[in-house]
């Protein structure tokens, strides 16, 4: 994980969900990954790693407008990762 600009600690549930989400995607379980990320997004919209993973999930679902929206939000929160 890259450090956040405002130096917030990443809660363990976010770190776990991002790691597990990538693992699920690698195994073709995109729907499970989406559900776990989406459940955390309600409370943790300010964490870029969740937005980036959600964007990847939308991209794999061929929902390109939503993927782009997530990636743009991600870059607003983490402009150094371009």
Short mmCIF file of C-alpha atoms in Angstrom, two decimals:
data_model
loop_
_atom_site.label_atom_id
_atom_site.label_comp_id
_atom_site.label_asym_id
_atom_site.label_seq_id
_atom_site.Cartn_x
_atom_site.Cartn_y
_atom_site.Cartn_z
CA UNK A 1 0.00 0.00 0.00
CA UNK A 2 1.17 3.51 -0.71
CA UNK A 3 1.07 6.00 2.15
CA UNK A 4 -1.94 8.27 2.12
CA UNK A 5 -1.36 11.98 1.64
CA UNK A 6 -2.99 12.90 4.93
CA UNK A 7 -1.06 10.11 6.70
CA UNK A 8 -4.17 8.28 7.88
CA UNK A 9 -3.67 4.82 9.23
CA UNK A 10 -5.25 2.16 7.08
CA UNK A 11 -7.73 0.23 9.22
CA UNK A 12 -7.05 -3.52 9.26
CA UNK A 13 -10.41 -4.31 7.67
CA UNK A 14 -9.50 -2.20 4.64
CA UNK A 15 -6.07 -3.75 4.27
CA UNK A 16 -7.62 -7.21 4.55
CA UNK A 17 -10.44 -6.43 2.11
CA UNK A 18 -8.07 -5.02 -0.52
CA UNK A 19 -5.75 -8.00 -0.20
CA UNK A 20 -8.63 -10.49 -0.22
CA UNK A 21 -10.29 -8.63 -3.11
CA UNK A 22 -7.21 -9.04 -5.28
CA UNK A 23 -6.99 -12.69 -4.33
CA UNK A 24 -10.66 -13.26 -5.20
CA UNK A 25 -10.19 -11.50 -8.55
CA UNK A 26 -7.24 -13.72 -9.38
CA UNK A 27 -9.49 -16.74 -8.76
CA UNK A 28 -12.27 -15.31 -10.94
CA UNK A 29 -14.55 -14.53 -7.99
CA UNK A 30 -15.23 -10.93 -8.96
CA UNK A 31 -18.74 -10.83 -7.50
CA UNK A 32 -17.48 -11.85 -4.05
CA UNK A 33 -14.72 -9.26 -4.26
CA UNK A 34 -17.20 -6.60 -5.35
CA UNK A 35 -19.55 -7.34 -2.45
CA UNK A 36 -16.81 -7.08 0.17
CA UNK A 37 -15.41 -3.84 -1.26
CA UNK A 38 -18.84 -2.29 -1.75
CA UNK A 39 -19.79 -3.00 1.88
CA UNK A 40 -16.74 -1.07 3.14
CA UNK A 41 -17.13 1.81 0.68
CA UNK A 42 -20.15 3.08 2.61
CA UNK A 43 -17.96 3.84 5.63
CA UNK A 44 -14.52 4.32 4.10
CA UNK A 45 -14.86 6.36 0.90
CA UNK A 46 -11.70 8.31 1.69
CA UNK A 47 -9.35 5.35 1.27
CA UNK A 48 -7.89 5.29 -2.24
CA UNK A 49 -7.02 1.60 -2.29
CA UNK A 50 -10.70 0.67 -2.05
CA UNK A 51 -11.57 2.98 -4.94
CA UNK A 52 -8.78 1.57 -7.08
CA UNK A 53 -9.88 -2.01 -6.43
CA UNK A 54 -13.52 -1.14 -7.07
CA UNK A 55 -12.48 0.48 -10.36
CA UNK A 56 -10.67 -2.71 -11.36
CA UNK A 57 -13.74 -4.76 -10.52
CA UNK A 58 -16.00 -2.51 -12.61
CA UNK A 59 -13.47 -2.70 -15.44
CA UNK A 60 -13.53 -6.52 -15.36
CA UNK A 61 -17.34 -6.37 -15.44
CA UNK A 62 -17.02 -4.13 -18.54
CA UNK A 63 -18.77 -1.31 -16.67
CA UNK A 64 -16.32 1.23 -18.02
CA UNK A 65 -18.12 4.45 -16.98
CA UNK A 66 -18.18 3.35 -13.33
CA UNK A 67 -14.58 2.13 -13.55
CA UNK A 68 -13.48 5.52 -14.87
CA UNK A 69 -15.42 7.29 -12.13
CA UNK A 70 -13.64 5.20 -9.46
CA UNK A 71 -10.23 5.77 -11.02
CA UNK A 72 -10.80 9.53 -11.23
CA UNK A 73 -11.86 9.64 -7.57
CA UNK A 74 -8.82 7.53 -6.71
CA UNK A 75 -6.49 9.98 -8.48
CA UNK A 76 -8.10 12.93 -6.68
CA UNK A 77 -7.25 11.29 -3.36
CA UNK A 78 -3.86 10.00 -4.48
CA UNK A 79 -2.57 12.21 -7.33
CA UNK A 80 1.01 10.94 -6.95
CA UNK A 81 -0.05 7.56 -8.39
CA UNK A 82 -0.46 8.47 -12.03
#
